[in-house]
Tab-separated table of C-alpha atoms in Angstrom:
chain	number	residue	atom	x	y	z
A	313	UNK	CA	0.000	0.000	0.000
A	314	UNK	CA	2.879	2.387	0.794
A	315	UNK	CA	4.213	2.034	-2.748
A	316	UNK	CA	0.884	3.252	-4.115
A	317	UNK	CA	1.046	6.574	-2.308
A	318	UNK	CA	4.715	7.316	-2.812
A	319	UNK	CA	5.080	10.603	-4.642
A	320	UNK	CA	2.014	12.259	-3.132
A	321	UNK	CA	2.921	15.782	-2.065
A	322	UNK	CA	-0.178	16.533	-0.005
A	323	UNK	CA	-3.063	14.853	1.782
A	324	UNK	CA	-5.485	15.541	-1.105
A	325	UNK	CA	-3.388	13.503	-3.538
A	326	UNK	CA	-2.993	10.763	-0.931
A	327	UNK	CA	-6.742	10.589	-0.385
A	328	UNK	CA	-7.519	10.513	-4.112
A	329	UNK	CA	-5.104	7.635	-4.738
A	330	UNK	CA	-6.471	5.616	-1.844
A	331	UNK	CA	-10.044	6.338	-2.893
A	332	UNK	CA	-9.354	5.223	-6.483
A	333	UNK	CA	-7.609	2.062	-5.312
A	334	UNK	CA	-10.440	0.887	-3.029
A	335	UNK	CA	-13.092	1.949	-5.518
A	336	UNK	CA	-11.528	-0.258	-8.201
A	337	UNK	CA	-11.274	-3.154	-5.753
A	338	UNK	CA	-14.944	-2.762	-4.841
A	339	UNK	CA	-15.949	-2.761	-8.512
A	340	UNK	CA	-13.941	-5.916	-9.138
A	341	UNK	CA	-15.630	-7.649	-6.204
A	342	UNK	CA	-19.073	-6.569	-7.399
A	343	UNK	CA	-18.421	-8.031	-10.838
A	344	UNK	CA	-17.154	-11.238	-9.229
A	345	UNK	CA	-20.259	-11.581	-7.026
A	346	UNK	CA	-22.580	-10.776	-9.919
A	347	UNK	CA	-20.911	-13.379	-12.125
A	348	UNK	CA	-21.147	-16.035	-9.398
A	349	UNK	CA	-24.801	-15.179	-8.834
A	350	UNK	CA	-25.633	-15.467	-12.533
A	351	UNK	CA	-23.920	-18.847	-12.855
A	352	UNK	CA	-24.794	-20.407	-9.519
A	353	UNK	CA	-26.173	-23.960	-9.654
A	354	UNK	CA	-27.242	-26.360	-6.950
A	355	UNK	CA	-24.570	-29.013	-6.455
A	356	UNK	CA	-25.526	-32.687	-6.253
A	357	UNK	CA	-23.785	-32.966	-2.907
A	358	UNK	CA	-25.455	-30.006	-1.193
A	359	UNK	CA	-28.879	-29.635	0.355
A	360	UNK	CA	-31.473	-27.025	-0.537
A	361	UNK	CA	-30.644	-25.117	2.652
A	362	UNK	CA	-26.951	-24.985	1.731
A	363	UNK	CA	-27.793	-23.876	-1.818
A	364	UNK	CA	-30.055	-21.058	-0.613
A	365	UNK	CA	-27.437	-19.973	1.924
A	366	UNK	CA	-24.801	-19.617	-0.813
A	367	UNK	CA	-27.176	-17.368	-2.737
A	368	UNK	CA	-27.952	-15.267	0.347
A	369	UNK	CA	-24.258	-14.724	1.100
A	370	UNK	CA	-23.645	-13.434	-2.436
A	371	UNK	CA	-26.693	-11.155	-2.300
A	372	UNK	CA	-25.646	-9.776	1.093
A	373	UNK	CA	-22.133	-9.161	-0.242
A	374	UNK	CA	-23.533	-7.223	-3.195
A	375	UNK	CA	-25.803	-5.255	-0.889
A	376	UNK	CA	-22.818	-4.375	1.303
A	377	UNK	CA	-20.956	-3.203	-1.816
A	378	UNK	CA	-23.863	-0.937	-2.753
A	379	UNK	CA	-25.393	-3.126	-5.484
A	380	UNK	CA	-28.660	-4.374	-4.044
A	381	UNK	CA	-30.522	-7.304	-5.623
A	382	UNK	CA	-34.291	-6.873	-5.770
A	383	UNK	CA	-36.842	-9.502	-4.745
A	384	UNK	CA	-37.655	-10.768	-8.243
A	385	UNK	CA	-33.974	-11.099	-9.137
A	386	UNK	CA	-33.466	-13.097	-5.951
A	387	UNK	CA	-36.258	-15.508	-6.967
A	388	UNK	CA	-34.898	-15.821	-10.506
A	389	UNK	CA	-31.456	-16.753	-9.178
A	390	UNK	CA	-32.907	-19.439	-6.883
A	391	UNK	CA	-35.076	-21.019	-9.564
A	392	UNK	CA	-32.470	-20.745	-12.318
A	393	UNK	CA	-29.947	-22.897	-10.472
A	394	UNK	CA	-32.234	-25.801	-9.590
A	395	UNK	CA	-31.856	-29.242	-11.235
A	396	UNK	CA	-34.539	-30.962	-13.299
A	397	UNK	CA	-36.156	-32.708	-10.313
A	398	UNK	CA	-37.434	-29.315	-9.107
A	399	UNK	CA	-38.919	-28.104	-12.408
A	400	UNK	CA	-42.509	-28.711	-11.284
A	401	UNK	CA	-41.948	-26.392	-8.316
A	402	UNK	CA	-40.182	-23.840	-10.533
A	403	UNK	CA	-43.321	-23.624	-12.686
A	404	UNK	CA	-45.529	-23.296	-9.605
A	405	UNK	CA	-43.426	-20.514	-8.074
A	406	UNK	CA	-43.150	-18.641	-11.381
A	407	UNK	CA	-46.926	-18.718	-11.797
A	408	UNK	CA	-47.346	-17.430	-8.246
A	409	UNK	CA	-44.835	-14.651	-8.951
A	410	UNK	CA	-47.104	-13.339	-11.714
A	411	UNK	CA	-50.088	-13.187	-9.374
A	412	UNK	CA	-50.997	-10.511	-6.869
A	413	UNK	CA	-49.671	-12.657	-4.011
A	414	UNK	CA	-46.216	-13.993	-5.005
A	415	UNK	CA	-44.342	-16.427	-2.783
A	416	UNK	CA	-41.991	-15.013	-0.188
A	417	UNK	CA	-38.418	-16.295	0.057
A	418	UNK	CA	-39.433	-18.282	3.151
A	419	UNK	CA	-42.351	-19.901	1.286
A	420	UNK	CA	-40.093	-20.782	-1.638
A	421	UNK	CA	-37.616	-22.384	0.754
A	422	UNK	CA	-40.411	-24.442	2.340
A	423	UNK	CA	-41.685	-25.647	-1.070
A	424	UNK	CA	-38.188	-26.685	-2.135
A	425	UNK	CA	-37.474	-28.431	1.176
A	426	UNK	CA	-40.648	-30.506	0.801
A	427	UNK	CA	-39.592	-31.458	-2.727
A	428	UNK	CA	-36.113	-32.379	-1.474
A	429	UNK	CA	-37.588	-34.816	1.068
A	430	UNK	CA	-39.769	-36.380	-1.648
A	431	UNK	CA	-36.754	-36.814	-3.971
A	432	UNK	CA	-34.690	-38.482	-1.228
A	433	UNK	CA	-37.499	-40.901	-0.379
A	434	UNK	CA	-37.943	-41.761	-4.056
A	435	UNK	CA	-34.216	-42.508	-4.403
A	436	UNK	CA	-34.321	-44.791	-1.359
A	437	UNK	CA	-37.204	-46.799	-2.825
A	438	UNK	CA	-35.410	-47.125	-6.176
A	439	UNK	CA	-32.181	-48.253	-4.491
A	440	UNK	CA	-34.060	-50.852	-2.443
A	441	UNK	CA	-35.780	-52.189	-5.554
A	442	UNK	CA	-32.468	-52.417	-7.429
A	443	UNK	CA	-30.806	-54.271	-4.548
A	444	UNK	CA	-33.705	-56.748	-4.411
A	445	UNK	CA	-33.437	-57.465	-8.135
A	446	UNK	CA	-29.657	-57.918	-8.005
A	447	UNK	CA	-29.818	-60.279	-4.996
A	448	UNK	CA	-29.566	-63.887	-6.288
A	449	UNK	CA	-31.120	-65.244	-3.097
A	450	UNK	CA	-34.315	-63.303	-3.795
A	451	UNK	CA	-34.474	-64.741	-7.331
A	452	UNK	CA	-33.650	-68.342	-6.412
A	453	UNK	CA	-37.251	-69.372	-5.930
A	454	UNK	CA	-38.731	-67.777	-9.032
A	455	UNK	CA	-38.803	-71.040	-11.050
A	456	UNK	CA	-41.958	-71.884	-9.138
A	457	UNK	CA	-44.722	-69.531	-8.157
A	458	UNK	CA	-43.618	-69.711	-4.485
A	459	UNK	CA	-40.825	-67.685	-2.895
A	460	UNK	CA	-38.701	-70.501	-1.431
A	461	UNK	CA	-35.521	-71.700	-3.209
A	462	UNK	CA	-35.999	-74.853	-5.306
A	463	UNK	CA	-33.427	-76.794	-3.295
A	464	UNK	CA	-35.525	-76.436	-0.131
A	465	UNK	CA	-38.906	-77.423	-1.624
A	466	UNK	CA	-40.072	-81.057	-1.247
A	467	UNK	CA	-41.173	-82.817	-4.450
A	468	UNK	CA	-44.546	-84.138	-3.243
A	469	UNK	CA	-48.090	-84.303	-4.566
A	470	UNK	CA	-49.191	-81.299	-2.514
A	471	UNK	CA	-46.080	-79.386	-3.548
A	472	UNK	CA	-46.751	-79.990	-7.259
A	473	UNK	CA	-50.332	-78.837	-6.872
A	474	UNK	CA	-49.295	-75.713	-4.995
A	475	UNK	CA	-46.319	-74.849	-7.212
A	476	UNK	CA	-47.058	-75.798	-10.823
A	477	UNK	CA	-43.726	-76.192	-12.694
A	478	UNK	CA	-42.664	-73.985	-15.577
A	479	UNK	CA	-40.743	-75.949	-18.238
A	480	UNK	CA	-39.089	-72.900	-19.804
A	481	UNK	CA	-37.745	-71.617	-16.495
A	482	UNK	CA	-36.526	-75.086	-15.513
A	483	UNK	CA	-34.633	-75.412	-18.792
A	484	UNK	CA	-33.102	-71.951	-18.334
A	485	UNK	CA	-31.995	-72.832	-14.809
A	486	UNK	CA	-30.335	-76.032	-16.055
A	487	UNK	CA	-28.565	-74.205	-18.887
A	488	UNK	CA	-27.198	-71.531	-16.522
A	489	UNK	CA	-25.619	-74.048	-14.119
A	490	UNK	CA	-22.097	-75.040	-15.225
A	491	UNK	CA	-22.364	-78.398	-13.426
A	492	UNK	CA	-24.857	-79.583	-16.051
A	493	UNK	CA	-22.615	-78.811	-19.028
A	494	UNK	CA	-20.930	-81.710	-20.955
A	495	UNK	CA	-17.491	-80.488	-19.864
A	496	UNK	CA	-18.462	-80.774	-16.225
A	497	UNK	CA	-19.730	-84.321	-16.698
A	498	UNK	CA	-16.328	-85.483	-18.014
A	499	UNK	CA	-14.362	-83.753	-15.267
A	500	UNK	CA	-13.083	-86.128	-12.547
A	501	UNK	CA	-13.702	-83.408	-9.963
A	502	UNK	CA	-17.460	-83.446	-10.484
A	503	UNK	CA	-19.449	-86.687	-10.719
A	504	UNK	CA	-22.339	-86.549	-13.142
A	505	UNK	CA	-25.301	-85.067	-11.218
A	506	UNK	CA	-28.920	-85.850	-11.938
A	507	UNK	CA	-30.477	-83.499	-14.460
A	508	UNK	CA	-33.155	-81.093	-13.215
A	509	UNK	CA	-36.633	-82.567	-13.681
A	510	UNK	CA	-38.357	-81.544	-16.885
A	511	UNK	CA	-41.992	-80.611	-17.050
A	512	UNK	CA	-42.965	-84.038	-18.468
A	513	UNK	CA	-41.075	-85.993	-15.805
A	514	UNK	CA	-42.659	-83.932	-13.043
A	515	UNK	CA	-46.080	-84.468	-14.583
A	516	UNK	CA	-45.518	-88.254	-14.716
A	517	UNK	CA	-44.346	-88.205	-11.120
A	518	UNK	CA	-47.418	-86.240	-10.113
A	519	UNK	CA	-49.802	-88.633	-11.905
A	520	UNK	CA	-48.148	-91.742	-10.476
A	521	UNK	CA	-48.702	-90.531	-6.941
A	522	UNK	CA	-52.427	-89.886	-7.171
């Protein structure tokens, strides 16, 4: 700072140089805040409250620098940085803004917080469904109409009546098991296992036990 005022011969020159220096710094900060406000977007890792707080800090900084942001500009910044999941609420708030009773900043925050909770719950349900589908234990019993794994179901008359076999699914299960392939049969490590029952063999078994 001392280097900037070297050469000043009186207090007036000193004041003018200092005033110009800080004025230019303030202008640069204003442009920086305005640019950040125009380009602000909600991050995937931050909550709605954190996103709105970032906007408020920038607006307060501009206000402190003498460049106030009006109410409608504040709303436009909030809505413009929201991801696609919030578009329904963006439309609602925009329509309210055109009415005689627009939403306050607090009301907008409440609407977006409710939407955030809904989005999180929806993601949890989707993740649970995906984990159920990818779990082989949950799919083990789907060859029959019951939910138990095939290996634990007794092959009896009552069982066959309760769980009618599906030939296509049985064939697919046999084809997917490497122990039933010709290479496995010739391997000394694996003795030849019995083939899974086909639909016709199960039907004959069922009829013979009536």
